[in-house]
Amino acid sequence: MRFSKLLVPTLRELPADAEVTSHKLMLRAGMIRKLAAGIYTWLPLGLRVLRKIERIVREEMDKSGAQEVLMSGVLPAELWRESGRWEQYGPELLRFKDRHEREFCLGPTHEEAITDLIRREIKSYKQLPANFYQIQTKFRDEIRPRFGIMRAREFLMKDAYSFHMNEASLKETYQVMYDTYSRILTRLGLKFRAVLADTGNIGGTASHEFHVLADTGEDRIAYSDAGGYAANIEMAEALAPASPRPAPGQPLGVVNTPDAQSIEEVSAFLGIRPEQMLKTLIVEGRDGGVAALILRGDHELNAVKAARLPQVASPLRMADADAVRAAVGCDIGSLGPARLPCPVIADRSAAVLADFVCGANENGKHLTGVNWGRDLPEPIVADIRNVVAGDPSPDGKGRLEIARGIEVGHIFQLGTKYSTAMKAHCLDEGGRAVDLIMGCYGIGVSRLVAAAIEQNNDERGIIWPDAIAPYAVALCPVNMHKSERLRRAAEEMYARLLAAGVEALFYDKQERAGVMFTDIELIGIPHRLVLSDRGLDAATCEYRGRRDAAARDIPLAGAVDFIRDKLAR
RNA sequence: CGGGGCAUGGCGCAGCCUGGUAGCGCACCUGCUUUGGGAGCAGGUUGUCGGGGGUUCGAAUCCCUCUGCCCCGACCA
């Protein structure tokens, strides 16, 4: 492609609303433009990357034995009423009516649509198992779309749904999808990790998320430095400390802490470590009252774990200041686990502390030398905190590390939720009707574009992995407009690259070298060939990989083979 | 949803408080010079000042209203 014929509106200045790296770079590189909140137009360069990812996803899905279909983005309300999700889904589901006042929604996911198809068309166990996928535009009316394409309202997703007569068959396909996703991300050239995930409100038994590793990722994942254990931090179990609770060694005391409320303030004020303190969180209870959650001062509450407790409302909601005052009689900065009029649930690490410091449930006072059993009743003990780096791995092998990731894939063993609700069944060998067992498997295709950038960039711009670069090589003649000889050489090189099947971007705009290099680096073309009169005199051209520290001269005649060799790796 | 903010040329912004008929940088166009890392000089194009209503001799500016967009908030103990 000739650069002069391609719409690549690179930007020196940034629209003010871009926050994360990938969003800024996609705007600056002229890949996308915003049409409305969370809704984007893909420009030629961005679309090429999107299509490359899509192609790899499609190839691997086909290889896995899945069949491609394409369902409508507009879905009738009646199907969603059947599954119960018309009522459940909330405002994220964009609903509207047609001219006949019939209700529809824009599909955020397609379990209902595919289940409707399957219940009509598949009658016998002989047709199963089967896995259907599509690569299609989804719409979720996010409360707060942000980070550009990373969390847009409209996005491109590959979603697949498998149907089975029994659990064993589901597990088999689930494993195939797990392997397929791993292959896809490997082919894309991305560093990733598959982690155990919460099944959330979709339900089902097993679930894995696939995360592209990037320091700017929104999710935190925990993985073992020794074994193969990896889980979303929401899921990772914090084991009970190995050593038992020490015996009480200090008397109970009360100290005045007039201006100290947070853990940091109190620990600094008293000259103790946060690990020797307990923090008390009052949350809404399941029965309409409240419940107290107790954590060691240096630990964070895990909302997912806490919401699973029978005493706690799900989803988790913190009690507000007024509710705390009404229930306990003090402000939230002085809360402690003693004499609480509600269930008290302590994290495993909090339950083994002795001689600890905590709020006195009286404003401006904290207790010291406190001990469970002696000074206050033994609490209910549960795992309610986030794991931290250095915690023992739940599988008993090694210690946990924490990394940041961007969730780009999620696979679920769904079970019979939709098939039961929508009466999707099949006859088995004995002629009995059996509810189909389902799995579902999603990959955020458009999000992968952003994730790839988050993982691969520097101060100059994007650094595309070869597999998804919009063009493999940039052909950059220096001052071509001044040298007919150079123009001929560049045109010839361009033709030879194309003939060799190399996706070349010919920088034929009349720009200064600096502008040219800056453009090419910003848009992240992984390989660059520079042609100049100086080089022609020596029968060389200059090669530089986007990550290379410096350029080097290579023989002009061998340049095409050189590039082909680079790309073959 | 709650709180805050913004809307002026393609992009980034100033002007608004204190009303007098719109300006800067980038981009874009022309010419000359320049030319291996976002050039210089000169000239030029681009505006329903988000929409509607009001106050006023006069509104980008003050008032009302509508719309769009952005930011913060779901871990504070």
XYZ file of C-alpha atoms (C1' of nucleotides) in Angstrom:
646
model
C 0.000 0.000 0.000
C 1.114 3.486 -0.751
C 1.041 5.706 2.277
C -0.203 8.625 0.193
C -3.327 6.632 -0.737
C -4.089 5.450 2.785
C -6.114 7.427 5.311
C -3.767 7.465 8.298
C -4.499 10.693 10.140
C -1.674 10.599 12.669
C -1.929 13.146 15.426
C 0.714 15.129 17.179
C -1.705 16.452 19.712
C -4.140 14.291 21.584
C -7.863 14.608 22.071
C -8.202 15.475 25.740
C -10.272 12.468 26.795
C -7.793 9.657 26.186
C -6.537 8.082 29.405
C -4.798 4.794 28.754
C -1.852 4.126 26.465
C -3.688 1.997 23.954
C -6.466 4.561 23.554
C -4.013 7.414 23.050
C -1.920 5.471 20.584
C -4.892 4.219 18.590
C -6.093 7.797 18.208
C -2.654 9.176 17.462
C -1.864 6.417 14.988
C -5.092 7.091 13.130
C -6.591 3.649 13.778
C -9.918 4.689 15.265
C -12.100 7.739 15.692
C -14.900 8.161 18.179
C -18.432 8.447 16.876
C -20.218 8.623 20.253
C -19.489 7.541 23.819
C -18.074 4.025 23.613
C -18.726 3.815 19.874
C -15.908 3.977 17.337
C -15.214 4.013 13.641
C -12.354 1.799 12.546
C -10.065 3.488 10.033
C -8.134 1.462 7.450
C -5.072 0.862 9.584
C -7.037 -0.195 12.653
C -9.335 -2.378 10.627
C -6.409 -4.272 9.144
C -5.235 -5.199 12.642
C -8.749 -6.156 13.684
C -9.137 -8.346 10.613
C -5.816 -10.079 11.202
C -6.820 -11.016 14.728
C -10.210 -12.104 13.459
C -8.607 -14.321 10.835
C -6.381 -16.084 13.349
C -9.327 -16.607 15.703
C -11.409 -18.004 12.848
C -8.674 -20.338 11.638
C -8.130 -21.775 15.081
C -11.841 -22.115 15.791
C -12.343 -23.932 12.512
C -9.401 -26.166 13.331
C -11.001 -27.020 16.673
C -14.030 -28.419 14.905
C -16.365 -25.537 15.692
C -18.806 -24.356 13.012
C -19.209 -20.714 12.109
C -22.666 -19.126 12.065
C -23.778 -15.513 12.114
C -26.658 -14.397 14.291
C -28.446 -11.095 14.237
C -27.308 -8.271 16.427
C -30.979 -7.428 16.986
C -32.742 -9.950 19.177
C -36.444 -10.363 19.965
C -37.518 -9.775 23.552
C -39.544 -12.964 23.681
C -36.410 -15.133 23.717
C -34.956 -13.093 26.531
C -38.187 -13.395 28.473
C -38.002 -17.158 28.077
C -34.564 -17.313 29.663
C -35.596 -14.794 32.304
C -32.863 -12.377 31.340
C -35.172 -9.665 29.962
C -35.975 -8.909 33.592
C -32.559 -9.802 35.054
C -30.192 -8.042 32.725
C -30.752 -4.439 33.716
C -29.945 -1.249 31.837
C -26.864 -2.692 30.170
C -29.269 -4.311 27.742
C -30.214 -1.725 25.143
C -33.915 -2.216 24.429
C -36.145 -0.679 21.805
C -39.339 -1.243 19.846
C -39.951 -1.587 16.147
C -42.753 0.155 14.236
C -45.198 -2.517 15.341
C -44.362 -1.901 18.999
C -42.609 -5.243 19.191
C -39.776 -5.280 21.687
C -36.163 -6.001 20.791
C -32.720 -5.574 22.225
C -29.207 -5.268 20.865
C -27.458 -8.523 21.666
C -24.788 -8.314 24.360
C -24.340 -12.093 24.096
C -26.225 -14.805 22.238
C -27.088 -17.739 24.476
C -30.794 -17.311 23.802
C -30.434 -16.991 20.058
C -28.233 -20.042 19.667
C -30.309 -22.113 22.078
C -33.403 -21.252 20.075
C -31.704 -22.437 16.908
C -30.461 -25.660 18.445
C -33.771 -26.642 20.046
C -35.419 -26.372 16.658
C -32.751 -28.054 14.569
C -31.058 -30.654 16.747
C -33.212 -33.588 17.806
C -30.885 -36.515 18.357
C -27.837 -37.354 20.412
C -26.294 -38.435 17.118
C -25.918 -34.768 16.147
C -23.943 -33.976 19.266
C -21.636 -32.712 20.550
C -21.579 -29.575 18.462
C -19.922 -26.203 18.869
C -21.119 -23.073 17.046
C -19.313 -19.785 16.920
C -19.654 -16.371 15.369
C -17.514 -13.282 15.092
C -19.931 -10.469 15.494
C -20.534 -7.000 16.819
C -21.971 -6.915 20.319
C -23.529 -4.063 22.211
C -23.550 -3.509 25.949
C -24.817 -0.195 27.229
C -22.027 0.226 29.787
C -22.670 2.774 32.531
C -19.320 4.289 31.884
C -17.517 3.345 28.714
C -13.836 4.293 28.909
C -10.355 3.467 27.789
C -11.322 3.666 24.128
C -11.778 0.339 22.440
C -10.790 -1.451 25.649
C -14.170 -0.925 27.226
C -16.434 0.247 24.460
C -20.180 -0.176 24.260
C -19.987 -1.644 20.794
C -17.277 -4.227 20.332
C -16.304 -7.190 18.192
C -16.464 -10.557 19.885
C -16.020 -14.150 18.967
C -18.590 -16.123 20.913
C -19.049 -19.867 20.791
C -21.640 -22.156 22.318
C -21.304 -25.905 22.631
C -24.049 -28.474 23.246
C -23.666 -31.858 24.875
C -25.575 -34.876 26.087
C -23.434 -35.274 29.203
C -20.855 -33.601 31.434
C -17.976 -35.652 30.126
C -18.581 -34.422 26.615
C -18.784 -30.822 27.842
C -15.483 -31.198 29.680
C -13.861 -32.563 26.561
C -14.933 -29.597 24.425
C -14.060 -27.218 27.245
C -10.516 -28.565 27.185
C -10.406 -28.230 23.403
C -11.441 -24.597 23.733
C -8.868 -24.038 26.456
C -6.171 -25.340 24.128
C -7.573 -23.382 21.179
C -7.511 -20.128 23.107
C -3.956 -20.784 24.174
C -2.982 -21.365 20.553
C -4.767 -18.220 19.380
C -2.993 -15.992 21.885
C 0.334 -17.648 21.151
C -0.120 -17.055 17.433
C -1.025 -13.443 18.077
C 2.371 -13.078 19.681
C 1.056 -12.033 23.071
C 2.211 -12.921 26.551
C -0.814 -14.300 28.375
C -1.990 -16.509 31.193
C -5.074 -18.653 31.658
C -6.488 -18.351 35.148
C -9.258 -19.891 37.221
C -12.176 -17.505 37.289
C -15.319 -16.789 39.170
C -18.347 -18.090 37.337
C -20.268 -15.021 38.455
C -23.957 -14.773 37.831
C -23.790 -16.920 34.707
C -23.429 -19.908 36.969
C -21.943 -23.236 36.063
C -19.071 -25.170 37.493
C -15.768 -24.387 35.852
C -14.488 -21.249 34.230
C -11.195 -19.859 33.034
C -10.235 -16.379 31.977
C -7.447 -15.617 29.535
C -5.471 -12.527 30.378
C -2.998 -10.629 28.267
C -0.301 -9.570 30.700
C 0.241 -5.822 30.917
C 1.146 -3.562 33.816
C -1.738 -1.303 32.882
C -4.282 -4.133 33.060
C -7.400 -3.622 35.144
C -7.463 -7.137 36.591
C -5.066 -8.709 39.022
C -4.125 -12.341 38.725
C -2.299 -14.575 41.143
C 0.010 -17.334 39.996
C 2.373 -19.765 41.641
C 6.100 -19.290 41.168
C 6.525 -23.063 41.269
C 3.416 -25.010 40.224
C 0.965 -24.286 37.446
C -1.612 -22.616 39.658
C -3.076 -19.345 38.319
C -6.320 -17.634 39.275
C -8.079 -14.342 39.134
C -7.382 -12.591 42.401
C -11.115 -12.787 43.083
C -10.807 -16.558 43.094
C -7.397 -17.274 44.597
C -7.767 -18.875 47.987
C -5.870 -17.361 50.898
C -4.832 -20.344 52.969
C -4.954 -20.291 56.728
C -1.603 -19.377 58.286
C 0.429 -22.429 59.139
C 1.266 -21.399 62.666
C -1.486 -21.392 65.308
C -2.561 -18.310 67.234
C -0.056 -17.396 69.961
C -1.219 -17.230 73.557
C -2.218 -13.806 74.871
C 0.779 -11.947 76.234
C -0.537 -8.465 76.890
C -3.320 -7.053 79.038
C -6.261 -5.382 77.349
C -5.830 -1.610 77.174
C -7.552 1.480 75.825
C -5.708 4.336 74.134
C -6.950 7.704 72.975
C -6.458 8.145 69.247
C -8.075 11.527 68.680
C -6.965 12.195 65.110
C -6.161 8.701 63.946
C -8.770 6.824 61.966
C -7.250 4.906 59.094
C -4.979 1.917 59.611
C -2.015 4.018 58.469
C -2.815 6.841 60.866
C -3.371 4.597 63.872
C -0.340 2.399 63.234
C 1.855 5.472 62.747
C 0.390 7.114 65.857
C 0.953 4.056 68.047
C 4.215 3.002 66.422
C 3.027 -0.454 65.456
C 2.887 -2.314 62.157
C -0.443 -2.596 60.262
C -0.053 -6.385 60.459
C -0.672 -6.141 64.185
C -3.997 -4.356 63.691
C -7.440 -5.487 62.698
C -9.779 -3.499 60.514
C -13.493 -3.867 60.762
C -15.837 -3.411 57.813
C -19.570 -3.176 58.286
C -21.494 -4.490 55.294
C -25.141 -5.051 54.566
C -26.374 -8.405 55.768
C -28.519 -10.883 53.928
C -31.390 -10.533 56.427
C -31.621 -6.748 56.152
C -29.289 -6.105 59.093
C -25.536 -5.745 58.935
C -22.503 -7.975 59.319
C -18.935 -7.238 60.409
C -15.963 -8.393 58.351
C -12.597 -8.448 60.120
C -9.299 -8.256 58.247
C -5.700 -7.854 59.220
C -4.693 -4.217 58.813
C -2.480 -4.828 55.790
C -5.018 -6.962 53.903
C -7.774 -6.085 51.426
C -11.303 -7.376 51.447
C -12.250 -9.688 48.585
C -15.800 -8.680 47.709
C -16.540 -11.830 45.743
C -15.549 -14.131 48.560
C -17.408 -12.048 51.141
C -20.599 -12.015 49.112
C -20.656 -15.820 49.246
C -21.005 -15.800 53.038
C -24.511 -16.688 54.221
C -24.516 -13.677 56.572
C -23.664 -11.151 53.836
C -25.804 -9.591 51.116
C -24.880 -10.492 47.552
C -23.562 -8.521 45.784
C -21.537 -6.980 48.547
C -22.567 -3.512 49.707
C -20.743 -1.483 52.314
C -22.999 -0.038 55.016
C -22.986 3.744 54.833
C -21.833 5.984 57.674
C -25.356 6.519 59.001
C -26.116 2.813 59.082
C -22.839 2.145 60.892
C -23.603 4.813 63.476
C -27.088 3.410 63.984
C -25.832 -0.152 64.396
C -22.620 0.358 66.343
C -22.780 3.886 67.721
C -19.506 5.238 66.411
C -17.911 6.474 63.194
C -16.273 4.110 60.767
C -12.759 5.165 61.811
C -13.183 3.691 65.257
C -14.804 0.353 64.478
C -13.604 -2.829 66.092
C -14.780 -6.430 66.449
C -15.721 -6.252 70.134
C -19.310 -6.091 71.400
C -20.853 -5.883 67.953
C -24.590 -6.450 67.635
C -24.203 -8.470 64.421
C -22.430 -11.532 63.038
C -18.628 -11.179 63.156
C -16.679 -12.924 60.390
C -12.901 -12.815 60.601
C -10.479 -13.613 57.854
C -8.240 -16.605 58.562
C -5.223 -14.354 59.006
C -7.118 -12.015 61.310
C -8.344 -14.924 63.426
C -4.830 -16.074 64.357
C -3.642 -12.686 65.593
C -2.955 -12.216 69.291
C -2.381 -8.997 71.236
C -3.762 -6.953 68.364
C -4.925 -3.362 68.096
C -8.392 -2.474 66.857
C -11.038 0.215 67.087
C -12.943 0.481 70.381
C -16.352 1.171 68.816
C -16.125 4.520 70.548
C -14.996 7.596 68.664
C -11.386 8.558 69.272
C -10.411 5.348 71.061
C -8.625 2.144 70.102
C -8.017 -1.043 72.068
C -4.579 -2.626 72.485
C -3.489 -6.078 73.561
C -6.772 -7.539 72.371
C -7.205 -11.310 72.144
C -9.921 -13.467 70.624
C -11.627 -15.719 73.145
C -10.341 -13.750 76.131
C -11.572 -10.230 75.379
C -14.228 -10.943 72.781
C -15.966 -14.048 71.453
C -14.325 -16.272 68.875
C -15.422 -15.072 65.435
C -16.735 -17.016 62.499
C -13.633 -17.730 60.427
C -13.600 -17.570 56.631
C -11.393 -16.692 53.674
C -12.474 -13.163 52.795
C -9.309 -11.380 51.753
C -7.353 -10.932 48.551
C -4.181 -12.942 48.370
C -0.978 -10.927 48.342
C 2.405 -11.663 46.802
C 4.259 -14.159 48.941
C 1.189 -16.043 50.157
C 1.493 -19.827 49.805
C -0.044 -21.164 46.614
C -3.382 -22.925 47.217
C -2.129 -26.026 45.388
C 0.654 -26.354 47.928
C 3.403 -25.665 45.409
C 5.419 -22.507 45.810
C 4.330 -19.000 46.587
C 1.994 -16.633 44.814
C 3.029 -13.749 42.611
C 0.612 -11.038 41.499
C 0.493 -9.743 37.934
C -1.784 -7.410 36.071
C -3.730 -8.530 33.069
C -6.388 -7.586 30.584
C -9.179 -10.108 30.281
C -9.488 -11.011 26.612
C -11.110 -14.431 26.803
C -13.450 -16.319 29.078
C -14.630 -19.894 28.848
C -17.498 -21.350 30.892
C -19.092 -24.685 31.542
C -22.631 -23.382 31.534
C -24.684 -26.447 32.353
C -28.399 -26.493 31.650
C -29.437 -22.976 32.657
C -30.563 -21.945 29.179
C -31.579 -25.336 27.860
C -33.894 -25.937 30.790
C -35.441 -22.480 30.664
C -35.887 -22.652 26.910
C -36.749 -26.337 26.658
C -33.812 -27.292 24.502
C -33.539 -31.030 24.705
C -32.530 -34.024 22.715
C -33.367 -37.702 22.700
C -30.680 -39.994 24.057
C -29.916 -43.589 23.080
C -32.863 -44.753 25.112
C -35.277 -42.298 23.517
C -35.493 -40.139 26.619
C -35.510 -36.351 26.381
C -32.466 -34.853 28.068
C -31.808 -31.164 28.697
C -28.752 -30.173 26.686
C -25.620 -29.288 28.588
C -23.935 -26.148 27.333
C -20.588 -24.475 27.330
C -19.825 -20.951 26.160
C -16.560 -19.403 25.078
C -15.827 -15.762 24.341
C -12.905 -13.786 22.968
C -12.915 -9.994 22.781
C -11.542 -9.471 19.297
C -11.558 -5.681 19.368
C -10.275 -5.630 22.931
C -7.345 -7.743 21.786
C -6.235 -4.874 19.571
C -6.035 -2.603 22.604
C -4.498 -5.319 24.786
C -1.779 -5.978 22.222
C -0.892 -2.280 22.287
C -0.911 -2.103 26.072
C 1.597 -4.929 26.092
C 3.695 -3.721 23.164
C 4.552 -0.040 23.015
C 7.261 2.439 23.806
C 7.568 6.217 23.973
C 7.539 6.408 20.176
C 4.358 4.454 19.651
C 3.014 1.000 18.972
C 5.199 -2.070 18.402
C 3.051 -4.643 16.617
C 3.817 -8.332 16.854
C 4.424 -9.573 13.293
C 1.256 -11.650 13.272
C -1.089 -8.700 13.654
C 0.867 -5.754 12.254
C -1.210 -3.813 9.727
C 1.789 -3.961 7.390
C 4.874 -6.088 7.838
C 7.435 -3.692 6.487
C 7.665 0.025 5.855
C 9.607 1.088 2.790
C 11.066 4.509 3.538
C 12.928 6.423 0.837
C 14.690 9.540 2.099
C 13.967 12.585 -0.078
C 12.668 10.544 -2.961
C 11.172 13.622 -4.591
C 14.668 14.981 -5.165
C 16.172 11.933 -6.785
C 14.731 10.192 -9.792
C 17.229 7.394 -9.320
C 16.011 6.864 -5.757
C 12.396 6.931 -6.860
C 13.042 4.197 -9.403
C 14.907 2.105 -6.842
C 12.115 2.524 -4.279
C 9.397 1.658 -6.793
C 11.327 -1.403 -7.804
C 11.864 -2.497 -4.238
C 8.160 -1.984 -3.501
C 7.193 -4.117 -6.499
C 9.607 -6.852 -5.454
C 8.278 -6.893 -1.907
C 4.707 -7.208 -3.142
C 5.718 -9.913 -5.595
C 7.313 -11.799 -2.721
C 4.026 -11.667 -0.848
C 5.271 -9.182 1.748
C 2.744 -6.694 3.053
C 4.657 -3.515 2.416
C 3.730 0.045 3.235
C 5.485 2.401 0.804
C 6.035 5.792 2.410
C 5.677 7.796 -0.788
C 4.474 11.029 0.770
C 6.728 14.008 0.272
C 7.743 14.505 3.865
C 10.954 15.144 5.658
C 12.742 12.075 6.964
C 11.918 12.945 10.553
C 8.205 13.092 9.875
C 8.363 9.818 7.973
C 10.221 7.955 10.709
C 7.959 9.351 13.395
C 4.844 8.250 11.514
C 6.139 4.761 10.865
C 7.229 4.279 14.449
C 3.972 5.634 15.820
C 1.873 3.228 13.789
C 4.160 0.429 14.871
C 5.293 -1.222 11.632
C 7.642 -3.954 12.885
C 10.237 -3.800 10.090
C 11.653 -0.811 8.282
C 13.768 -0.483 5.159
C 15.303 2.914 4.454
C 16.474 3.729 0.942
C 18.675 6.723 0.204
C 20.987 8.035 -2.475
C 23.857 7.402 -0.127
C 22.766 3.797 0.197
C 22.325 3.365 -3.526
C 25.905 4.472 -4.056
C 27.017 1.629 -1.826
C 24.360 -0.768 -3.130
C 22.887 -1.053 0.353
C 19.748 -0.159 2.180
C 19.167 0.169 5.858
C 17.153 -2.246 7.991
C 15.790 -1.617 11.442
C 13.383 -3.705 13.500
C 10.968 -1.674 15.561
C 12.556 -2.947 18.771
C 16.160 -2.721 17.544
C 18.494 -0.250 19.208
C 20.118 0.737 15.932
C 19.829 0.329 12.184
C 22.204 -1.663 10.035
C 23.089 -1.693 6.358
C 22.238 -4.722 4.278
C 22.912 -5.390 0.583
C 20.235 -3.826 -1.557
C 19.943 -6.905 -3.728
C 19.272 -9.194 -0.787
C 16.802 -6.955 1.014
C 13.631 -8.770 -0.007
C 15.012 -12.147 1.025
C 16.268 -10.595 4.230
C 12.778 -9.362 5.074
C 11.173 -12.643 4.100
C 13.591 -14.414 6.375
C 12.721 -12.055 9.234
C 9.009 -12.665 8.759
C 9.378 -16.422 8.536
C 10.521 -16.628 12.140
C -27.138 6.457 39.647
C -24.606 10.449 42.930
C -20.950 14.481 42.661
C -17.921 17.779 39.634
C -16.698 19.835 34.944
C -16.726 20.930 29.731
C -19.054 22.386 24.857
C -15.488 28.506 20.684
C -12.306 26.314 12.946
C -10.274 19.285 11.810
C -7.342 18.818 16.944
C -5.620 21.334 21.586
C -7.000 25.790 23.941
C -7.658 31.474 25.325
C -11.611 35.044 25.446
C -16.798 34.773 29.520
C -15.816 37.178 35.841
C -16.286 43.188 34.172
C -21.576 42.540 27.351
C -19.346 46.270 22.152
C -19.597 41.588 17.029
C -13.760 36.194 17.826
C -8.181 34.940 18.841
C -3.608 31.599 19.659
C -0.848 26.886 18.697
C -1.115 22.530 15.667
C -3.176 20.782 11.138
C -4.577 22.358 6.014
C -3.481 25.400 1.121
C 0.274 28.670 -1.890
C 5.275 30.475 -2.655
C 10.450 30.657 -1.476
C 14.313 28.556 1.398
C 15.370 23.967 3.888
C 15.882 18.510 3.778
C 18.607 11.215 7.712
C 14.530 12.325 13.320
C 7.768 16.039 13.924
C 11.983 22.792 9.568
C 12.015 28.488 8.654
C 9.900 32.844 6.488
C 5.811 35.148 3.990
C 0.854 34.828 2.589
C -3.917 32.252 2.822
C -8.525 29.014 3.886
C -11.568 27.173 7.701
C -16.332 29.530 13.043
C -24.816 28.731 13.046
C -19.029 30.400 19.696
C -23.625 22.759 21.094
C -29.536 23.702 20.244
C -33.774 26.719 21.778
C -35.710 30.749 24.535
C -34.997 35.280 27.442
C -32.592 40.112 29.262
C -30.260 44.208 26.434
C -29.451 49.404 21.736
C -26.022 45.260 21.468
C -24.811 38.347 23.978
C -19.368 33.615 22.910
C -19.896 36.615 27.501
C -25.684 37.491 31.862
C -30.433 34.280 32.926
C -33.643 29.865 31.828
C -33.955 25.324 29.335
C -32.623 21.165 26.342
C -28.785 18.094 24.268
C -24.071 15.956 23.940
C -19.517 14.764 26.156
C -15.675 14.137 30.001
C -13.835 13.167 34.977
C -14.451 11.190 40.071
C -17.229 7.592 43.097
C -18.878 0.698 43.934
C -11.913 -0.964 49.552
C -13.082 4.447 54.131
C -12.670 2.019 58.692
